[in-house]
PDB file of C-alpha atoms in Angstrom:
ATOM      1  CA  MET T   7     -33.517   9.848 -20.701  1.00 78.00           C
ATOM      2  CA  GLU T   8     -35.460   6.914 -19.621  1.00 94.00           C
ATOM      3  CA  GLN T   9     -33.230   3.867 -19.157  1.00 97.00           C
ATOM      4  CA  ARG T  10     -34.128   0.150 -18.942  1.00 97.00           C
ATOM      5  CA  PHE T  11     -32.117  -2.908 -17.608  1.00 98.00           C
ATOM      6  CA  VAL T  12     -31.209  -5.318 -20.275  1.00 98.00           C
ATOM      7  CA  LYS T  13     -32.769  -7.989 -18.104  1.00 98.00           C
ATOM      8  CA  GLU T  14     -36.389  -6.488 -18.244  1.00 98.00           C
ATOM      9  CA  SER T  15     -36.495  -7.116 -22.359  1.00 98.00           C
ATOM     10  CA  ARG T  16     -35.033 -10.994 -21.546  1.00 98.00           C
ATOM     11  CA  VAL T  17     -37.360 -13.759 -22.821  1.00 98.00           C
ATOM     12  CA  TYR T  18     -36.886 -17.633 -23.363  1.00 98.00           C
ATOM     13  CA  LYS T  19     -38.951 -19.904 -25.420  1.00 97.00           C
ATOM     14  CA  THR T  20     -38.460 -23.611 -25.565  1.00 97.00           C
ATOM     15  CA  SER T  21     -39.763 -25.894 -27.916  1.00 95.00           C
ATOM     16  CA  ARG T  22     -39.398 -29.537 -28.941  1.00 95.00           C
ATOM     17  CA  ILE T  23     -38.393 -30.505 -32.436  1.00 93.00           C
ATOM     18  CA  PHE T  24     -41.025 -32.665 -34.196  1.00 92.00           C
ATOM     19  CA  PRO T  25     -40.458 -34.922 -37.331  1.00 92.00           C
ATOM     20  CA  THR T  26     -42.552 -32.087 -39.280  1.00 93.00           C
ATOM     21  CA  ASP T  27     -40.138 -29.629 -38.176  1.00 95.00           C
ATOM     22  CA  VAL T  28     -36.884 -31.189 -39.894  1.00 96.00           C
ATOM     23  CA  ASN T  29     -35.529 -31.409 -43.335  1.00 96.00           C
ATOM     24  CA  ASN T  30     -34.290 -34.062 -45.763  1.00 96.00           C
ATOM     25  CA  HIS T  31     -31.204 -34.004 -43.467  1.00 96.00           C
ATOM     26  CA  ASN T  32     -32.987 -34.865 -40.169  1.00 97.00           C
ATOM     27  CA  THR T  33     -32.071 -31.341 -38.865  1.00 97.00           C
ATOM     28  CA  LEU T  34     -34.500 -28.468 -37.876  1.00 97.00           C
ATOM     29  CA  PHE T  35     -35.489 -26.447 -41.120  1.00 96.00           C
ATOM     30  CA  GLY T  36     -33.508 -22.866 -41.280  1.00 95.00           C
ATOM     31  CA  GLY T  37     -36.877 -20.920 -41.802  1.00 95.00           C
ATOM     32  CA  LYS T  38     -38.368 -22.140 -39.205  1.00 96.00           C
ATOM     33  CA  LEU T  39     -35.604 -20.972 -36.454  1.00 97.00           C
ATOM     34  CA  MET T  40     -35.692 -18.233 -38.418  1.00 97.00           C
ATOM     35  CA  ALA T  41     -39.134 -17.660 -37.600  1.00 96.00           C
ATOM     36  CA  TYR T  42     -39.013 -18.579 -33.816  1.00 97.00           C
ATOM     37  CA  ILE T  43     -35.962 -16.021 -33.704  1.00 98.00           C
ATOM     38  CA  ASP T  44     -38.111 -13.269 -35.154  1.00 98.00           C
ATOM     39  CA  ASP T  45     -40.964 -13.933 -33.096  1.00 98.00           C
ATOM     40  CA  ILE T  46     -38.886 -13.666 -29.613  1.00 98.00           C
ATOM     41  CA  ALA T  47     -36.713 -10.796 -30.811  1.00 98.00           C
ATOM     42  CA  SER T  48     -39.821  -8.853 -31.599  1.00 98.00           C
ATOM     43  CA  ILE T  49     -41.341  -9.678 -27.810  1.00 98.00           C
ATOM     44  CA  SER T  50     -37.921  -8.530 -26.262  1.00 98.00           C
ATOM     45  CA  ALA T  51     -38.132  -5.370 -28.202  1.00 98.00           C
ATOM     46  CA  SER T  52     -41.615  -4.475 -27.656  1.00 98.00           C
ATOM     47  CA  LYS T  53     -40.885  -5.129 -23.673  1.00 98.00           C
ATOM     48  CA  HIS T  54     -37.827  -2.688 -23.871  1.00 98.00           C
ATOM     49  CA  CYS T  55     -39.824   0.229 -25.340  1.00 97.00           C
ATOM     50  CA  ARG T  56     -43.831  -1.092 -24.414  1.00 97.00           C
ATOM     51  CA  ARG T  57     -44.561  -0.238 -27.943  1.00 97.00           C
ATOM     52  CA  SER T  58     -45.245  -1.520 -30.845  1.00 97.00           C
ATOM     53  CA  VAL T  59     -42.298  -2.800 -33.154  1.00 98.00           C
ATOM     54  CA  VAL T  60     -41.406  -3.530 -36.822  1.00 97.00           C
ATOM     55  CA  THR T  61     -38.395  -5.662 -37.843  1.00 97.00           C
ATOM     56  CA  ALA T  62     -36.111  -3.114 -39.628  1.00 95.00           C
ATOM     57  CA  SER T  63     -33.333  -5.823 -40.045  1.00 93.00           C
ATOM     58  CA  THR T  64     -32.434  -9.382 -39.533  1.00 94.00           C
ATOM     59  CA  ASP T  65     -28.436  -8.550 -39.196  1.00 89.00           C
ATOM     60  CA  SER T  66     -27.562 -12.220 -39.129  1.00 89.00           C
ATOM     61  CA  VAL T  67     -28.195 -15.664 -38.470  1.00 95.00           C
ATOM     62  CA  ASP T  68     -25.306 -17.798 -37.869  1.00 96.00           C
ATOM     63  CA  PHE T  69     -26.206 -21.485 -37.512  1.00 96.00           C
ATOM     64  CA  LEU T  70     -23.347 -23.200 -35.765  1.00 97.00           C
ATOM     65  CA  SER T  71     -24.505 -26.439 -34.926  1.00 97.00           C
ATOM     66  CA  PRO T  72     -27.308 -28.775 -36.125  1.00 96.00           C
ATOM     67  CA  ILE T  73     -30.783 -29.144 -34.511  1.00 97.00           C
ATOM     68  CA  ARG T  74     -31.872 -32.622 -34.280  1.00 95.00           C
ATOM     69  CA  PRO T  75     -35.228 -34.400 -33.217  1.00 95.00           C
ATOM     70  CA  THR T  76     -33.637 -35.655 -30.168  1.00 93.00           C
ATOM     71  CA  ASP T  77     -33.040 -31.998 -29.267  1.00 95.00           C
ATOM     72  CA  SER T  78     -35.307 -29.356 -27.433  1.00 96.00           C
ATOM     73  CA  VAL T  79     -34.338 -26.006 -28.607  1.00 97.00           C
ATOM     74  CA  CYS T  80     -34.305 -22.587 -26.215  1.00 98.00           C
ATOM     75  CA  LEU T  81     -34.189 -19.305 -27.496  1.00 98.00           C
ATOM     76  CA  GLU T  82     -32.869 -16.766 -25.258  1.00 98.00           C
ATOM     77  CA  SER T  83     -33.303 -12.707 -26.531  1.00 98.00           C
ATOM     78  CA  PHE T  84     -32.463  -9.294 -24.683  1.00 98.00           C
ATOM     79  CA  VAL T  85     -32.062  -6.018 -26.138  1.00 98.00           C
ATOM     80  CA  THR T  86     -28.419  -5.191 -26.537  1.00 98.00           C
ATOM     81  CA  TRP T  87     -27.850  -1.684 -27.452  1.00 98.00           C
ATOM     82  CA  THR T  88     -30.320   1.072 -28.799  1.00 97.00           C
ATOM     83  CA  GLY T  89     -30.104   4.321 -30.877  1.00 95.00           C
ATOM     84  CA  LYS T  90     -32.749   7.040 -30.981  1.00 95.00           C
ATOM     85  CA  SER T  91     -35.695   4.783 -32.237  1.00 96.00           C
ATOM     86  CA  SER T  92     -33.880   1.554 -33.017  1.00 96.00           C
ATOM     87  CA  MET T  93     -32.948  -1.622 -30.827  1.00 97.00           C
ATOM     88  CA  GLU T  94     -30.508  -4.157 -31.276  1.00 98.00           C
ATOM     89  CA  VAL T  95     -31.775  -7.691 -29.918  1.00 98.00           C
ATOM     90  CA  PHE T  96     -29.397 -10.500 -29.517  1.00 98.00           C
ATOM     91  CA  VAL T  97     -31.053 -14.129 -29.574  1.00 98.00           C
ATOM     92  CA  LYS T  98     -28.945 -17.131 -28.443  1.00 98.00           C
ATOM     93  CA  VAL T  99     -30.383 -20.185 -29.511  1.00 98.00           C
ATOM     94  CA  ILE T 100     -29.183 -23.268 -27.212  1.00 98.00           C
ATOM     95  CA  THR T 101     -29.996 -27.156 -27.903  1.00 97.00           C
ATOM     96  CA  GLU T 102     -30.390 -30.009 -24.984  1.00 97.00           C
ATOM     97  CA  ASP T 103     -29.936 -33.102 -25.858  1.00 96.00           C
ATOM     98  CA  LEU T 104     -33.249 -34.786 -24.092  1.00 95.00           C
ATOM     99  CA  LYS T 105     -31.291 -38.022 -23.723  1.00 95.00           C
ATOM    100  CA  THR T 106     -27.891 -37.048 -22.606  1.00 96.00           C
ATOM    101  CA  ALA T 107     -28.274 -33.397 -21.151  1.00 97.00           C
ATOM    102  CA  GLU T 108     -25.774 -32.186 -23.612  1.00 97.00           C
ATOM    103  CA  ARG T 109     -26.308 -28.446 -24.398  1.00 98.00           C
ATOM    104  CA  THR T 110     -24.838 -26.750 -27.460  1.00 97.00           C
ATOM    105  CA  ILE T 111     -24.729 -22.991 -28.742  1.00 98.00           C
ATOM    106  CA  ALA T 112     -26.626 -23.864 -32.127  1.00 98.00           C
ATOM    107  CA  ALA T 113     -27.100 -20.328 -33.312  1.00 98.00           C
ATOM    108  CA  THR T 114     -26.750 -16.718 -32.753  1.00 98.00           C
ATOM    109  CA  SER T 115     -28.487 -13.864 -34.540  1.00 98.00           C
ATOM    110  CA  PHE T 116     -28.654 -10.130 -34.014  1.00 97.00           C
ATOM    111  CA  LEU T 117     -31.828  -8.204 -35.424  1.00 97.00           C
ATOM    112  CA  THR T 118     -33.045  -4.472 -35.656  1.00 97.00           C
ATOM    113  CA  PHE T 119     -35.928  -3.328 -34.284  1.00 98.00           C
ATOM    114  CA  VAL T 120     -37.877   0.082 -34.780  1.00 98.00           C
ATOM    115  CA  ALA T 121     -40.634   1.404 -31.978  1.00 98.00           C
ATOM    116  CA  LEU T 122     -43.731   2.957 -33.507  1.00 97.00           C
ATOM    117  CA  ASP T 123     -45.770   5.637 -31.996  1.00 96.00           C
ATOM    118  CA  ASP T 124     -49.658   5.073 -32.440  1.00 96.00           C
ATOM    119  CA  ASN T 125     -49.455   6.802 -36.050  1.00 97.00           C
ATOM    120  CA  LYS T 126     -46.730   4.288 -36.998  1.00 96.00           C
ATOM    121  CA  LYS T 127     -43.838   6.893 -36.809  1.00 97.00           C
ATOM    122  CA  PRO T 128     -40.325   5.942 -35.459  1.00 97.00           C
ATOM    123  CA  VAL T 129     -40.354   6.923 -31.508  1.00 97.00           C
ATOM    124  CA  ARG T 130     -37.451   7.479 -29.313  1.00 97.00           C
ATOM    125  CA  VAL T 131     -36.663   4.391 -27.131  1.00 98.00           C
ATOM    126  CA  PRO T 132     -35.002   4.008 -23.719  1.00 98.00           C
ATOM    127  CA  MET T 133     -31.550   3.608 -23.435  1.00 97.00           C
ATOM    128  CA  VAL T 134     -30.466  -0.039 -22.212  1.00 97.00           C
ATOM    129  CA  ILE T 135     -28.531  -0.713 -19.145  1.00 97.00           C
ATOM    130  CA  PRO T 136     -26.367  -3.449 -19.380  1.00 98.00           C
ATOM    131  CA  GLU T 137     -25.446  -5.519 -15.988  1.00 97.00           C
ATOM    132  CA  THR T 138     -23.845  -8.997 -16.931  1.00 97.00           C
ATOM    133  CA  GLU T 139     -20.205  -9.385 -18.402  1.00 97.00           C
ATOM    134  CA  GLU T 140     -21.985 -10.883 -21.406  1.00 96.00           C
ATOM    135  CA  GLU T 141     -24.543  -8.056 -21.751  1.00 97.00           C
ATOM    136  CA  ARG T 142     -21.814  -5.460 -21.394  1.00 97.00           C
ATOM    137  CA  ARG T 143     -19.602  -7.266 -23.862  1.00 97.00           C
ATOM    138  CA  LEU T 144     -22.635  -6.959 -26.759  1.00 97.00           C
ATOM    139  CA  ASN T 145     -23.307  -3.595 -25.432  1.00 97.00           C
ATOM    140  CA  GLU T 146     -19.789  -2.111 -26.015  1.00 97.00           C
ATOM    141  CA  THR T 147     -19.808  -3.415 -29.579  1.00 96.00           C
ATOM    142  CA  GLY T 148     -23.379  -2.621 -30.390  1.00 95.00           C
ATOM    143  CA  ASN T 149     -22.187   0.955 -31.719  1.00 93.00           C
ATOM    144  CA  LYS T 150     -19.643  -0.707 -34.345  1.00 94.00           C
ATOM    145  CA  ARG T 151     -22.579  -3.249 -35.587  1.00 94.00           C
ATOM    146  CA  ALA T 152     -24.800  -0.266 -35.715  1.00 93.00           C
ATOM    147  CA  GLU T 153     -22.315   1.581 -38.418  1.00 93.00           C
ATOM    148  CA  MET T 154     -21.807  -1.623 -40.465  1.00 92.00           C
ATOM    149  CA  ARG T 155     -25.711  -2.001 -40.381  1.00 92.00           C
ATOM    150  CA  ARG T 156     -26.091   1.861 -41.725  1.00 92.00           C
ATOM    151  CA  ARG T 157     -23.548   1.140 -44.006  1.00 94.00           C
ATOM    152  CA  ARG T 158     -25.047  -1.917 -45.199  1.00 92.00           C
ATOM    153  CA  ARG T 159     -28.522  -0.549 -45.527  1.00 91.00           C
ATOM    154  CA  GLU T 160     -26.951   2.567 -47.969  1.00 93.00           C
ATOM    155  CA  GLU T 161     -25.817   0.184 -50.024  1.00 94.00           C
ATOM    156  CA  SER T 162     -28.473  -2.422 -50.511  1.00 92.00           C
ATOM    157  CA  LYS T 163     -30.240   1.045 -51.331  1.00 91.00           C
ATOM    158  CA  GLU T 164     -28.129   1.966 -53.958  1.00 93.00           C
ATOM    159  CA  PHE T 165     -27.693  -1.714 -55.281  1.00 92.00           C
ATOM    160  CA  SER T 166     -31.641  -1.726 -55.456  1.00 93.00           C
ATOM    161  CA  ASP T 167     -31.364   0.953 -57.779  1.00 91.00           C
ATOM    162  CA  HIS T 168     -30.032  -1.231 -60.669  1.00 91.00           C
ATOM    163  CA  LEU T 169     -32.755  -3.895 -60.282  1.00 93.00           C
ATOM    164  CA  THR T 170     -35.686  -4.163 -61.922  1.00 91.00           C
ATOM    165  CA  VAL T 171     -39.356  -4.640 -60.963  1.00 91.00           C
ATOM    166  CA  THR T 172     -40.509  -6.771 -63.879  1.00 93.00           C
ATOM    167  CA  PHE T 173     -41.174 -10.139 -64.295  1.00 92.00           C
ATOM    168  CA  PRO T 174     -39.928 -12.216 -67.434  1.00 92.00           C
ATOM    169  CA  TRP T 175     -43.310 -13.329 -68.061  1.00 94.00           C
ATOM    170  CA  GLU T 176     -44.575  -9.779 -68.088  1.00 91.00           C
TER     171      GLU T 176
END
């Protein structure tokens, strides 16, 4: 079975926060950060499997501290765990106050991607090899998160059977 080191999927992205990026609380729009997260995570997933990928789920985005216009925001992403055709990607969001140099973990996120072949069918992905303590901890707990995702997906499918697909004005 093919294997790849976590570091082979590691990606960094740093952005400045501009006035058009903030909400009425003068903090970064959550949706803007979520777009950054999905973007960088998809690059990590593609680098890991060297194939096209599709977002299967955004398991969580935990907003831990506000991101302000005086901050830069650096996102770090990497593949932490793999299934047969799926990859779990962890994204860590670090802010840096550009005047004081103080750094804070502003958010964390787990996403799942599926690798696709040329016919857009799921395809097997390489196993991941963690090296650092952080990578090992995330890898060791990946199976548990995968099981929670599987259960949540089943519940969502079951729940969706009771939802309507029409709108009130129809």
